[in-house]
Structures are given as structure tokens and as C-alpha cells.
Short mmCIF file of C-alpha atoms in Angstrom, two decimals:
data_model
loop_
_atom_site.label_atom_id
_atom_site.label_comp_id
_atom_site.label_asym_id
_atom_site.label_seq_id
_atom_site.Cartn_x
_atom_site.Cartn_y
_atom_site.Cartn_z
CA MET A 7 13.01 -12.41 11.95
CA LYS A 8 15.39 -15.43 11.09
CA LYS A 9 15.42 -17.14 8.14
CA GLU A 10 13.59 -20.26 9.17
CA GLU A 11 11.03 -18.24 10.98
CA VAL A 12 9.69 -16.63 7.75
CA PRO A 13 6.19 -17.87 7.96
CA GLN A 14 4.98 -20.24 5.11
CA ASP A 15 1.46 -20.43 6.12
CA LYS A 16 -1.44 -20.99 3.39
CA SER A 17 -3.03 -18.19 1.75
CA ASN A 18 -4.82 -16.59 -1.12
CA LEU A 19 -1.50 -15.43 -2.76
CA GLU A 20 -1.07 -19.19 -3.99
CA THR A 21 -4.52 -18.08 -6.24
CA ALA A 22 -2.02 -15.92 -8.31
CA LYS A 23 0.80 -18.17 -7.83
CA LEU A 24 2.58 -15.43 -5.94
CA LYS A 25 4.93 -15.51 -3.00
CA GLU A 26 5.78 -12.21 -1.23
CA LEU A 27 9.36 -11.23 -0.24
CA CYS A 28 10.36 -10.74 3.29
CA TYR A 29 13.71 -9.70 4.95
CA ALA A 30 15.32 -12.27 7.52
CA VAL A 31 18.77 -12.83 8.99
CA ASP A 32 20.65 -15.90 8.06
CA GLU A 33 22.90 -17.83 10.40
CA ASP A 34 25.71 -15.27 10.20
CA GLY A 35 23.60 -12.43 11.22
CA ASN A 36 23.52 -11.08 7.58
CA TYR A 37 20.29 -9.70 6.12
CA ILE A 38 18.89 -11.75 3.14
CA THR A 39 15.38 -12.12 1.25
CA VAL A 40 13.32 -14.87 1.72
CA ASN A 41 9.88 -16.03 -0.07
CA SER A 42 6.87 -16.18 1.96
CA SER A 43 3.69 -18.24 0.95
CA GLY A 44 1.43 -16.14 3.67
CA TRP A 45 1.57 -15.43 7.33
CA ASP A 46 -1.90 -16.75 9.17
CA PRO A 47 -2.21 -13.38 11.38
CA LYS A 48 -2.19 -11.48 8.39
CA THR A 49 -4.70 -13.90 5.84
CA ILE A 50 -7.37 -13.87 9.13
CA ALA A 51 -7.35 -9.93 9.05
CA LEU A 52 -7.64 -9.89 5.37
CA SER A 53 -10.35 -12.79 5.14
CA GLN A 54 -12.11 -10.72 7.88
CA ALA A 55 -12.04 -7.39 5.62
CA ILE A 56 -13.55 -9.25 2.76
CA GLU A 57 -16.15 -10.62 4.82
CA GLU A 58 -17.03 -7.14 5.99
CA ILE A 59 -17.29 -6.28 2.27
CA ASN A 60 -19.48 -9.42 1.44
CA GLU A 61 -22.14 -8.15 4.36
CA ARG A 62 -22.17 -4.78 3.26
CA VAL A 63 -22.77 -5.77 -0.56
CA ALA A 64 -25.37 -8.33 0.96
CA GLU A 65 -26.74 -5.73 2.98
CA ALA A 66 -27.13 -3.12 0.16
CA LYS A 67 -28.70 -5.74 -2.26
CA SER A 68 -31.61 -6.43 0.20
CA ARG A 69 -32.10 -2.73 0.69
CA VAL A 70 -32.30 -2.36 -3.16
CA LEU A 71 -34.77 -5.04 -3.29
CA ASN A 72 -36.94 -3.77 -0.79
CA ASN A 73 -36.78 -0.34 -2.63
CA GLU A 74 -34.78 1.52 0.38
CA THR A 75 -31.69 2.41 -1.85
CA SER A 76 -30.90 2.55 -5.79
CA PRO A 77 -28.90 -0.01 -7.44
CA ILE A 78 -25.87 2.36 -7.49
CA GLU A 79 -25.26 1.70 -3.61
CA TYR A 80 -25.12 -1.86 -4.44
CA TYR A 81 -22.71 -1.59 -7.16
CA MET A 82 -20.68 0.76 -5.13
CA GLU A 83 -20.22 -1.54 -2.30
CA PHE A 84 -19.88 -4.25 -4.76
CA HIS A 85 -16.84 -2.71 -6.06
CA LYS A 86 -15.35 -1.93 -2.64
CA MET A 87 -15.89 1.88 -3.13
CA ASP A 88 -17.21 4.30 -0.93
CA LEU A 89 -19.10 7.47 -1.66
CA SER A 90 -15.89 9.80 -2.08
CA ILE A 91 -14.16 7.33 -4.33
CA LEU A 92 -17.26 6.75 -6.49
CA ALA A 93 -18.07 10.36 -6.74
CA SER A 94 -14.35 10.75 -7.93
CA TYR A 95 -15.15 8.17 -10.60
CA VAL A 96 -18.42 10.06 -11.75
CA GLY A 97 -16.78 13.33 -11.46
CA MET A 98 -19.69 14.71 -9.23
CA TRP A 99 -20.17 15.96 -5.59
CA THR A 100 -20.52 13.21 -3.17
CA TRP A 101 -23.89 14.54 -1.93
CA LEU A 102 -25.02 14.42 -5.54
CA VAL A 103 -24.20 10.88 -5.98
CA LYS A 104 -26.04 10.26 -2.27
CA ARG A 105 -29.02 11.61 -3.70
CA HIS A 106 -28.95 9.33 -6.53
CA PHE A 107 -29.02 6.42 -3.92
CA LYS A 108 -32.86 7.64 -3.56
CA PRO A 109 -34.99 5.17 -5.69
CA GLN A 110 -37.26 8.08 -6.77
CA ILE A 111 -34.72 10.02 -8.03
CA PHE A 112 -32.66 7.12 -9.60
CA LYS A 113 -35.81 6.21 -11.42
CA LYS A 114 -35.56 9.78 -13.21
CA LEU A 115 -32.03 9.89 -14.03
CA SER A 116 -31.22 10.55 -17.41
CA GLU A 117 -30.01 7.60 -20.22
CA ARG A 118 -26.76 9.51 -20.13
CA LYS A 119 -25.96 9.50 -16.29
CA LEU A 120 -27.39 5.97 -16.12
CA GLN A 121 -24.90 5.02 -18.68
CA ASN A 122 -22.20 6.69 -16.79
CA TYR A 123 -22.69 4.80 -13.63
CA ALA A 124 -23.08 1.53 -15.95
CA ASP A 125 -19.56 2.22 -17.76
CA ILE A 126 -17.86 2.68 -13.93
CA PHE A 127 -19.31 -0.29 -12.75
CA ASP A 128 -18.57 -2.32 -15.71
CA VAL A 129 -22.29 -3.46 -16.42
CA THR A 130 -25.13 -2.89 -18.80
CA LEU A 131 -27.98 -0.50 -18.68
CA ASP A 132 -30.21 -3.49 -18.12
CA GLN A 133 -28.13 -4.93 -15.23
CA LEU A 134 -27.72 -1.03 -13.71
CA LYS A 135 -31.59 -0.63 -13.26
CA ASP A 136 -32.25 -4.54 -12.14
CA ILE A 137 -29.50 -6.03 -9.88
CA THR A 138 -30.94 -9.31 -10.21
CA LYS A 139 -29.19 -9.52 -13.63
CA HIS A 140 -26.01 -8.92 -12.09
CA GLY A 141 -23.79 -12.00 -12.08
CA ASN A 142 -22.09 -13.07 -9.14
CA MET Q 23 9.15 -3.99 -28.81
CA GLU Q 24 11.28 -5.13 -25.47
CA ILE Q 25 13.78 -3.40 -23.74
CA ASN Q 26 16.52 -5.62 -22.55
CA PHE Q 27 15.44 -5.44 -18.87
CA THR Q 28 16.14 -7.43 -15.63
CA HIS Q 29 13.22 -8.00 -13.09
CA HIS Q 30 14.12 -8.43 -9.71
CA GLN Q 31 11.58 -9.15 -7.08
CA THR Q 32 11.35 -6.75 -4.09
CA ALA Q 33 9.24 -6.39 -1.22
CA HIS Q 34 7.86 -3.06 -1.89
CA CYS Q 35 6.75 -1.33 -4.92
CA GLU Q 36 8.36 1.95 -4.82
CA ASN Q 37 11.67 0.82 -3.53
CA GLY Q 38 11.51 -1.61 -6.11
CA VAL Q 39 11.06 0.64 -9.02
CA ILE Q 40 13.94 2.78 -7.59
CA SER Q 41 15.98 -0.32 -7.41
CA ASN Q 42 15.17 -1.91 -10.66
CA LEU Q 43 15.58 1.25 -12.55
CA MET Q 44 18.86 2.20 -10.84
CA LYS Q 45 19.89 -1.28 -11.61
CA HIS Q 46 18.94 -1.04 -15.35
CA HIS Q 47 20.86 1.98 -15.62
CA GLY Q 48 24.04 0.49 -13.94
CA PHE Q 49 23.86 1.59 -10.41
CA GLU Q 50 24.00 -1.21 -7.73
CA ILE Q 51 21.36 -0.16 -5.40
CA SER Q 52 19.58 -2.63 -3.30
CA GLU Q 53 16.22 -2.19 -2.07
CA PRO Q 54 17.04 -1.68 1.50
CA MET Q 55 19.41 1.23 0.31
CA ALA Q 56 16.80 3.23 -1.61
CA PHE Q 57 14.50 2.62 1.24
CA GLY Q 58 16.79 4.22 3.73
CA ILE Q 59 18.10 6.86 2.07
CA GLY Q 60 14.65 8.14 0.94
CA SER Q 61 13.79 7.62 4.58
CA GLY Q 62 10.76 5.61 3.84
CA LEU Q 63 10.37 4.27 7.83
CA LEU Q 64 7.86 6.03 9.42
CA PHE Q 65 4.54 5.61 11.79
CA CYS Q 66 1.93 7.66 11.15
CA TYR Q 67 -1.89 7.81 12.35
CA ILE Q 68 -3.88 9.92 10.13
CA PRO Q 69 -6.94 11.03 11.82
CA PHE Q 70 -10.36 12.05 10.06
CA LEU Q 71 -9.56 9.48 6.86
CA LYS Q 72 -10.83 6.26 6.67
CA VAL Q 73 -9.82 3.38 4.55
CA ASN Q 74 -12.09 0.59 3.91
CA HIS Q 75 -14.25 1.84 6.73
CA ALA Q 76 -11.49 1.86 9.35
CA PRO Q 77 -8.99 4.27 10.72
CA ALA Q 78 -5.91 4.95 8.30
CA LEU Q 79 -2.62 4.65 9.41
CA THR Q 80 0.95 4.00 7.56
CA TYR Q 81 4.00 2.62 8.38
CA ARG Q 82 5.98 4.47 5.44
CA ALA Q 83 6.55 7.81 3.89
CA MET Q 84 3.63 9.04 1.85
CA PRO Q 85 3.58 7.60 -1.59
CA GLY Q 86 6.21 9.24 -4.12
CA PHE Q 87 8.38 10.95 -1.47
CA ILE Q 88 10.75 7.98 -1.01
CA PHE Q 89 11.99 8.25 -4.51
CA LYS Q 90 12.17 11.98 -4.34
CA ARG Q 91 14.02 12.16 -1.67
CA PHE Q 92 16.18 9.43 -2.63
CA ALA Q 93 16.96 11.11 -6.08
CA LYS Q 94 17.77 14.69 -4.28
CA ARG Q 95 20.29 12.80 -1.99
CA VAL Q 96 22.15 10.78 -4.37
CA GLY Q 97 21.75 13.34 -7.06
CA ILE Q 98 20.05 12.01 -10.19
CA GLN Q 99 17.30 13.82 -11.89
CA ILE Q 100 13.86 12.63 -12.52
CA LYS Q 101 11.33 13.38 -14.83
CA ARG Q 102 7.96 13.20 -13.79
CA GLU Q 103 4.60 13.58 -15.69
CA LYS Q 104 0.92 13.74 -14.90
CA PHE Q 105 -1.75 13.91 -17.81
CA LYS Q 106 -5.29 14.99 -18.20
CA ASN Q 107 -5.87 12.84 -21.23
CA PRO Q 108 -5.26 9.34 -21.32
CA GLU Q 109 -4.23 9.19 -24.99
CA ASP Q 110 -1.51 11.89 -24.35
CA ALA Q 111 -0.66 9.57 -21.17
CA LYS Q 112 -0.18 6.58 -23.97
CA ALA Q 113 1.50 8.52 -26.58
CA ARG Q 114 4.20 9.59 -23.96
CA LEU Q 115 4.55 6.00 -22.61
CA ASP Q 116 4.76 4.68 -26.35
CA ALA Q 117 7.57 7.21 -27.09
CA ASN Q 118 9.71 6.24 -23.88
CA LEU Q 119 9.13 2.64 -24.98
CA GLU Q 120 10.40 3.42 -28.52
CA ASN Q 121 13.43 5.29 -27.04
CA ASN Q 122 14.33 2.21 -25.23
CA ASN Q 123 14.00 3.92 -21.77
CA PRO Q 124 11.68 1.89 -19.30
CA VAL Q 125 9.76 3.92 -16.96
CA GLY Q 126 8.06 3.97 -13.55
CA LEU Q 127 4.40 4.10 -13.51
CA GLN Q 128 2.27 5.05 -10.63
CA VAL Q 129 -1.15 2.85 -10.88
CA GLY Q 130 -4.21 1.70 -8.83
CA VAL Q 131 -4.57 -1.89 -7.55
CA TYR Q 132 -8.26 -2.21 -7.93
CA ASN Q 133 -8.26 -3.23 -11.68
CA LEU Q 134 -4.49 -4.73 -11.58
CA THR Q 135 -5.72 -8.02 -13.28
CA TYR Q 136 -2.85 -10.04 -12.14
CA PHE Q 137 -3.20 -9.42 -8.24
CA PRO Q 138 -5.16 -11.65 -6.41
CA ASP Q 139 -8.59 -10.52 -5.90
CA GLU Q 140 -8.42 -10.23 -1.92
CA TYR Q 141 -5.65 -7.81 -2.56
CA ARG Q 142 -7.60 -5.42 -5.02
CA PHE Q 143 -8.87 -2.50 -3.05
CA HIS Q 144 -8.76 1.29 -4.07
CA PHE Q 145 -5.24 1.98 -3.32
CA ASN Q 146 -3.78 4.25 -5.67
CA ALA Q 147 -0.16 4.56 -4.83
CA HIS Q 148 1.10 1.27 -6.43
CA ASN Q 149 4.16 1.49 -8.54
CA LEU Q 150 5.34 -0.74 -11.76
CA ILE Q 151 7.72 -0.46 -14.63
CA VAL Q 152 6.70 -0.78 -18.22
CA TYR Q 153 9.63 -2.20 -20.30
CA GLY Q 154 7.87 -3.03 -23.56
CA LYS Q 155 4.98 -3.45 -25.83
CA GLN Q 156 4.07 -6.48 -27.93
CA ASN Q 157 0.83 -6.50 -30.19
CA GLY Q 158 -0.78 -3.82 -28.16
CA THR Q 159 0.16 -5.71 -24.73
CA TYR Q 160 2.43 -4.06 -22.23
CA LEU Q 161 5.48 -5.61 -20.46
CA ILE Q 162 5.32 -5.27 -16.90
CA SER Q 163 7.67 -5.52 -14.42
CA ASP Q 164 6.11 -5.35 -11.06
CA PRO Q 165 8.33 -5.54 -8.48
CA VAL Q 166 6.13 -7.25 -5.82
CA MET Q 167 5.49 -9.78 -8.30
CA GLU Q 168 7.94 -12.95 -8.61
CA THR Q 169 8.18 -12.71 -12.38
CA VAL Q 170 7.25 -10.31 -15.00
CA THR Q 171 3.72 -9.81 -16.10
CA THR Q 172 1.54 -8.12 -18.76
CA LEU Q 173 -1.41 -5.67 -18.90
CA THR Q 174 -3.40 -4.73 -22.11
CA ALA Q 175 -3.77 -1.40 -23.43
CA LYS Q 176 -7.07 -1.20 -22.06
CA ASP Q 177 -6.34 -2.41 -18.75
CA LEU Q 178 -3.26 -0.33 -18.20
CA GLU Q 179 -5.25 2.77 -19.20
CA LYS Q 180 -7.56 1.91 -16.19
CA VAL Q 181 -5.06 1.32 -13.54
CA ARG Q 182 -3.16 4.60 -14.81
CA PHE Q 183 -6.42 6.72 -14.49
CA ALA Q 184 -7.80 4.99 -11.27
CA LYS Q 185 -9.49 7.55 -9.50
CA GLY Q 186 -10.12 8.30 -5.68
CA PRO Q 187 -7.29 9.44 -3.00
CA PHE Q 188 -3.76 9.73 -4.78
CA ALA Q 189 -5.37 9.45 -7.93
CA PRO Q 190 -2.28 8.89 -10.35
CA LYS Q 191 -3.50 10.97 -13.27
CA GLY Q 192 -1.18 8.99 -15.74
CA HIS Q 193 1.97 9.67 -13.84
CA VAL Q 194 5.21 8.72 -15.39
CA TYR Q 195 8.66 8.95 -14.06
CA TYR Q 196 12.00 8.19 -14.96
CA PRO Q 197 15.54 9.28 -14.03
CA VAL Q 198 17.26 11.54 -17.01
CA SER Q 199 20.51 12.24 -15.54
CA PHE Q 200 23.01 10.48 -13.25
CA PRO Q 201 26.04 11.80 -11.50
CA GLU Q 202 29.61 10.02 -12.36
CA ASN Q 203 29.40 8.35 -8.64
CA LEU Q 204 26.64 8.20 -6.67
CA ASP Q 205 27.93 9.83 -3.06
CA LEU Q 206 26.23 6.87 -0.93
CA GLU Q 207 27.69 8.15 2.41
CA LYS Q 208 26.53 11.68 2.45
CA ALA Q 209 23.14 10.31 1.30
CA ILE Q 210 22.84 7.44 3.79
CA ILE Q 211 23.40 9.83 6.59
CA LYS Q 212 21.08 12.32 5.37
CA GLY Q 213 18.32 9.72 5.26
CA ILE Q 214 18.87 8.48 8.69
CA LYS Q 215 18.74 11.79 10.16
CA HIS Q 216 15.53 12.51 8.56
CA THR Q 217 14.06 9.19 9.54
CA CYS Q 218 15.23 9.76 13.56
CA ARG Q 219 13.49 13.35 13.11
CA ASP Q 220 10.24 11.92 11.87
CA MET Q 221 10.16 9.18 14.38
CA LEU Q 222 10.99 11.58 17.39
CA ALA Q 223 8.82 14.48 16.04
CA PRO Q 224 7.04 16.25 18.63
CA MET Q 225 3.73 15.51 16.89
CA PRO Q 226 0.75 13.59 18.45
CA VAL Q 227 0.55 11.52 15.76
CA LEU Q 228 3.48 10.99 14.15
CA GLY Q 229 6.63 8.92 15.11
CA VAL Q 230 6.69 6.90 18.43
CA LYS Q 231 3.97 9.41 19.89
CA GLY Q 232 1.65 8.23 16.83
CA ILE Q 233 2.33 4.65 18.18
CA ARG Q 234 1.39 5.90 21.67
CA TYR Q 235 -1.67 7.49 20.40
CA VAL Q 236 -3.03 4.36 18.34
CA ALA Q 237 -2.38 2.15 21.60
CA LYS Q 238 -4.61 4.94 23.47
CA LEU Q 239 -7.17 4.57 20.68
CA ILE Q 240 -7.14 0.81 20.81
CA ARG Q 241 -7.87 0.70 24.22
CA LYS Q 242 -10.94 2.77 24.03
CA TRP Q 243 -12.15 0.83 20.76
CA PRO Q 244 -14.08 -1.99 22.09
CA LYS Q 245 -16.21 0.39 24.49
CA LYS Q 246 -16.84 2.99 21.82
CA ASN Q 247 -17.44 1.09 18.77
CA GLY Q 248 -18.44 -2.48 20.17
CA VAL Q 249 -16.93 -6.00 19.37
CA LYS Q 250 -17.61 -6.01 15.50
CA LYS Q 251 -16.12 -2.63 14.49
CA ALA Q 252 -13.10 -2.79 17.26
CA ASN Q 253 -12.23 -6.07 15.68
CA HIS Q 254 -12.51 -4.59 11.94
CA TYR Q 255 -10.19 -1.88 12.96
CA LEU Q 256 -7.52 -3.89 14.81
CA GLY Q 257 -7.49 -5.91 11.87
CA GLN Q 258 -6.75 -2.93 9.61
CA VAL Q 259 -3.90 -2.14 11.72
CA VAL Q 260 -2.41 -5.45 11.13
CA ARG Q 261 -2.96 -5.27 7.48
CA MET Q 262 -1.22 -2.08 7.24
CA GLN Q 263 1.81 -3.58 9.05
CA GLU Q 264 1.80 -6.83 7.28
CA GLU Q 265 0.55 -6.06 3.88
CA ILE Q 266 2.54 -7.04 0.59
CA GLY Q 267 5.32 -4.91 0.10
CA THR Q 268 6.32 -4.34 4.22
CA GLY Q 269 8.97 -7.41 4.10
CA GLY Q 270 7.27 -7.82 7.33
CA GLY Q 271 7.13 -6.15 10.59
CA GLY Q 272 6.10 -2.70 9.12
CA PHE Q 273 9.18 -2.15 7.20
CA ARG Q 274 11.21 -2.69 10.25
CA TYR Q 275 13.26 -5.54 8.75
CA ILE Q 276 14.08 -3.58 5.71
CA PHE Q 277 15.45 -0.61 7.83
CA ALA Q 278 17.32 -3.20 9.74
CA ALA Q 279 18.86 -4.53 6.37
CA PHE Q 280 19.63 -1.12 5.19
CA LEU Q 281 21.56 -0.11 8.64
CA GLN Q 282 23.50 -3.40 8.32
CA GLU Q 283 24.54 -2.31 4.59
CA SER Q 284 25.07 1.12 5.62
CA SER Q 285 27.38 -0.06 8.56
CA GLY Q 286 29.87 -1.44 5.83
CA ILE Q 287 29.77 1.51 3.50
CA LEU Q 288 30.14 3.92 6.19
CA LYS Q 289 32.80 1.67 8.29
CA ASN Q 290 30.53 2.21 11.34
CA PRO Q 291 30.08 -0.68 13.53
CA LYS Q 292 27.63 1.16 15.60
CA LEU Q 293 25.32 0.82 12.93
CA ALA Q 294 25.41 -2.87 12.72
CA GLU Q 295 24.97 -3.29 16.30
CA LEU Q 296 21.93 -0.83 15.82
CA SER Q 297 20.52 -2.90 12.93
CA LYS Q 298 20.08 -6.36 15.21
CA GLU Q 299 18.47 -3.81 17.57
CA MET Q 300 16.07 -3.07 14.99
CA THR Q 301 15.41 -6.51 14.22
CA VAL Q 302 14.45 -6.95 17.62
CA ILE Q 303 11.97 -4.23 17.37
CA GLY Q 304 10.64 -5.85 14.32
CA ASP Q 305 10.08 -9.10 16.13
CA LEU Q 306 8.30 -7.30 18.70
CA TRP Q 307 5.64 -5.70 15.90
CA ARG Q 308 5.56 -9.19 14.53
CA ASP Q 309 4.16 -10.53 18.27
CA PHE Q 310 1.71 -7.65 18.50
CA ALA Q 311 0.26 -8.83 14.99
CA LEU Q 312 0.07 -12.48 16.20
CA GLU Q 313 -1.88 -11.43 19.30
CA ALA Q 314 -3.88 -9.07 17.93
CA SER Q 315 -4.81 -11.67 15.36
CA ARG Q 316 -5.99 -14.02 18.58
CA ILE Q 317 -8.41 -11.41 19.12
CA TYR Q 318 -10.34 -10.99 15.95
CA LYS Q 319 -9.88 -14.43 15.15
CA ASN Q 320 -12.08 -15.38 18.17
CA ARG Q 321 -14.49 -12.50 17.51
CA SER Q 322 -14.17 -11.59 21.13
CA ALA Q 323 -13.40 -8.32 22.26
CA GLN Q 324 -12.53 -8.52 26.15
CA GLU Q 325 -11.11 -5.47 27.18
CA ASP Q 326 -8.41 -7.26 28.85
CA ALA Q 327 -7.00 -8.61 25.69
CA TYR Q 328 -7.56 -5.05 23.88
CA ASN Q 329 -5.63 -3.70 26.78
CA LYS Q 330 -2.73 -6.11 26.60
CA VAL Q 331 -2.00 -5.39 22.60
CA ALA Q 332 -2.31 -1.61 23.58
CA SER Q 333 0.41 -2.04 26.27
CA GLN Q 334 2.57 -4.33 23.54
CA LEU Q 335 2.12 -1.09 21.36
CA GLU Q 336 3.30 1.24 24.20
CA ILE Q 337 6.37 -1.07 24.70
CA ILE Q 338 7.17 -0.92 21.02
CA ALA Q 339 7.01 3.09 21.16
CA ASP Q 340 9.53 3.06 24.31
CA GLU Q 341 11.81 0.89 22.54
CA GLU Q 342 11.72 3.02 19.42
CA GLU Q 343 12.04 6.14 21.04
CA ALA Q 344 15.42 4.85 22.74
CA PHE Q 345 16.43 3.47 19.50
CA PHE Q 346 16.00 6.72 17.19
CA LYS Q 347 17.83 8.40 20.21
CA LYS Q 348 20.73 6.08 19.85
CA LEU Q 349 20.64 6.08 16.04
CA LYS Q 350 20.66 9.91 15.80
CA ASN Q 351 23.90 9.66 17.82
CA ALA Q 352 25.52 7.06 16.25
CA ILE Q 353 25.81 8.65 13.14
CA LYS Q 354 27.06 12.27 14.73
#
């Protein structure tokens, strides 16, 4: 990649006033570093991944509202987690966490366990039990 | 308290921490040098593991390995500690800052408040340097950022004790002793040899064989997984290749810069030639990313298009195989 080929496309790096560093060659063939504001092929891949997550969140949300799953699954998706990551935060086996996705079982969870989930998801107990109270 | 520390932006976090800490201690080590000596370049498809619900692959060595190898090869000693208890971790960090010693930390990205939201995934192998503390706020030099930044004590604890794969467990590390002179020549040769060995390894998922393996998978994706998933998978390949920190082209340009610098140190003109070849290979990776992005941008999954990018990857694999064989001979 030549110095002038370092892409300067618009990207979400801007929101953090960040430009990333790329390696490129100058006129004399020497390697130098050049800041890049972003590159479209990458930005598209990234926004596609975000879109995918948003879809998963929306889907989880509607399933919670239909009483098909518990709010834990919704908050898990909201925090871009998967089952194994959530389980390691909770400090329980994945199958136990998965069990808590069942609305009947979620209703019977102890305050202590619920509080643990609420802390991990950074929400109040109220919000944990009722996802319509969750901002965003 | 604030340690007199100069922040240099680098492409990648781990090289950046090495390079910045070495510079702080008076050794001029560039990022490509740290990357090359630590044998950072790699290609590996990781079977059975899913990241963000898509197959995982990497263009670089395992987190922590680059620094470990670099330290061993140039003869510096590193002290590393992990903690069960966040309070102990904090106390040890504070004691180091009190001693005027900037330290490297392994952290999770998800709660790094200064990162753009879109980049905050549960990735636990990010590295940064803490160089001071003022009114309970930590002064942070994150190598991928343009300038220094800060984190509150609470936020720092969150990222140091992120959970999931590669959980940092408060991991703190810093060099404790240095040799009088760094023997770069030997270290460079060791680094290059190791990279050649990795890239030419007779393992189906590693090195050039790994690239061919992924190419084969890509051909199957649209039929096996449907349009949406196939596009998501392909997007992940590109994201891994071009994410912040790769310096572009899946670290290939940084490696080319390393070969160029090494050519001068070893007085070996062959390496300068090979550096140019690596730049061309880096460009091929960029072309692959561009072509792949056209597929997922149009949300189409024509098998033709998938076959085309897979063929591009196979060409890259051939080029890299020839390249690393030449590189191996060049340092004999």
C-alpha cells in the first residue's frame, strides 16, 4: 500500500475522534505510518455485524414480551454476550444459565441471583424483571 | 502522581505496549521490530470456536505470545502477575505507579469507555499502559489511540476483570531487567525463523494451509448456511483482517516494515527485496477484502462471487508459501 492509497473514508471512528494507524510506503519505498480515518469495506463489515446484533436484540425482546424466554436472554443479547460469556460473568455452568431463560424458572429465582444478574447487566431489579423499563 | 511518559500511537496494542515501554526505558524499539522479533505474523483458523456467532480466525499470534517471545529473544525479563481479588490487583498497580514504574495491563474491550461503541466487543486481549493516577482517575496510554486518555478506578477494575475467553484476571506486566546491549541481530533471525515455521507448518488450519482451508470453507458457505449467515461469516473474516491494530492487510504491512528495518540491521539486501514482495501480498489481502465487501454489501450470495473470493485466497496462499520459503533461505 502506497502512502496516498491509505484510505480516508468516513467511518464511526470519528465519533471517538480517533484515527487508526496504517503502515504504507512513501515515494522512496520506505515504510512509514499514516493515519487513516476509515475504510469502507471494513466499515460495512462492522455495521453489518452491529445490525446482526440489533436484530438478535429485537428478536429476543419480542420473545420476552411473548413470554417465550426470560429477560436474561434479552439482556445477554443487548450486551453482545453469548451463553458462555454470560455464564463466566455469573459464575455458573452454561446449562444452569440457560435454564434461567425459561420464564417459569426465572420467576422463581431468588433475589440474590436476580441481583447478581442485575449487577452484571448494569440495570435495576425492576428493569431486570420488566424489560419495557429498560432505556435504549 | 504522573510518571514522565511519552505516548506513541501504534497500529497494534501488544506491539505498542512493548515498543512504548522499551522506549520509556531508553531502548529504541519500533513497533514492527517488536512484532517481527515476537513472531507476531500468523494465519490460523480456529475450529469449534465461534466469535460473535461466526467462525473464528486470526492473523496474529496468541495474545501475550508476542511479548513473551520478544522478551526472551532480546534478553529482557518481564514480571507478570494475575490476581483473584480486584483489591489486590489495584494495590499492586498503585504500588508500581508510586515507584515511578509504568506498567502494561491486559484488559477487556467491552467496557473501555473511550472506544467507539461499535468497537466494543467481548474481546479480552487488549493491552494498554497505565502511567499515573490523579484524584482517583488513572492516566492511560492506549497504543491504538492517538493521544493519552483516562479511566476511572471503577471502569479500570471492570476492564481488568472482564470475563469470558482470555479473561485478563487483572494481568499486569512490566520489564524488570535489561541486558546492557540488546542483541537484535540474533533476535531478528530467531523471530523470522519462527514465523516461517508457523506459516509453513504441516497443519491443516495453520499458516498457508489454514488460508487454503478457509478458502475451501468459503466456497461451501452460501450453500450450507444460506445467504445471510454466509455474508455474516465473510464479514467476520474481513473484520479480523482489517480490525484496528492490524496496520492494514492482516498485519502483512507491519511485517513488511519489519523486514525492511531488519535488512538494514543485518545488512542483508535480500530482506529489503522480500519486504517489497510482502507489501504486494498485503495488497492482495486488501483486494480480497474489497471484493468480499462487495458481496456482503449487496447482500447477495451468488456462488460465483464466493468462488471468486475463495480463489483470491488460494492465490494468496500460494504467494505466501513461496514467500516464506524464500524468506527461510534468505536468513540461512
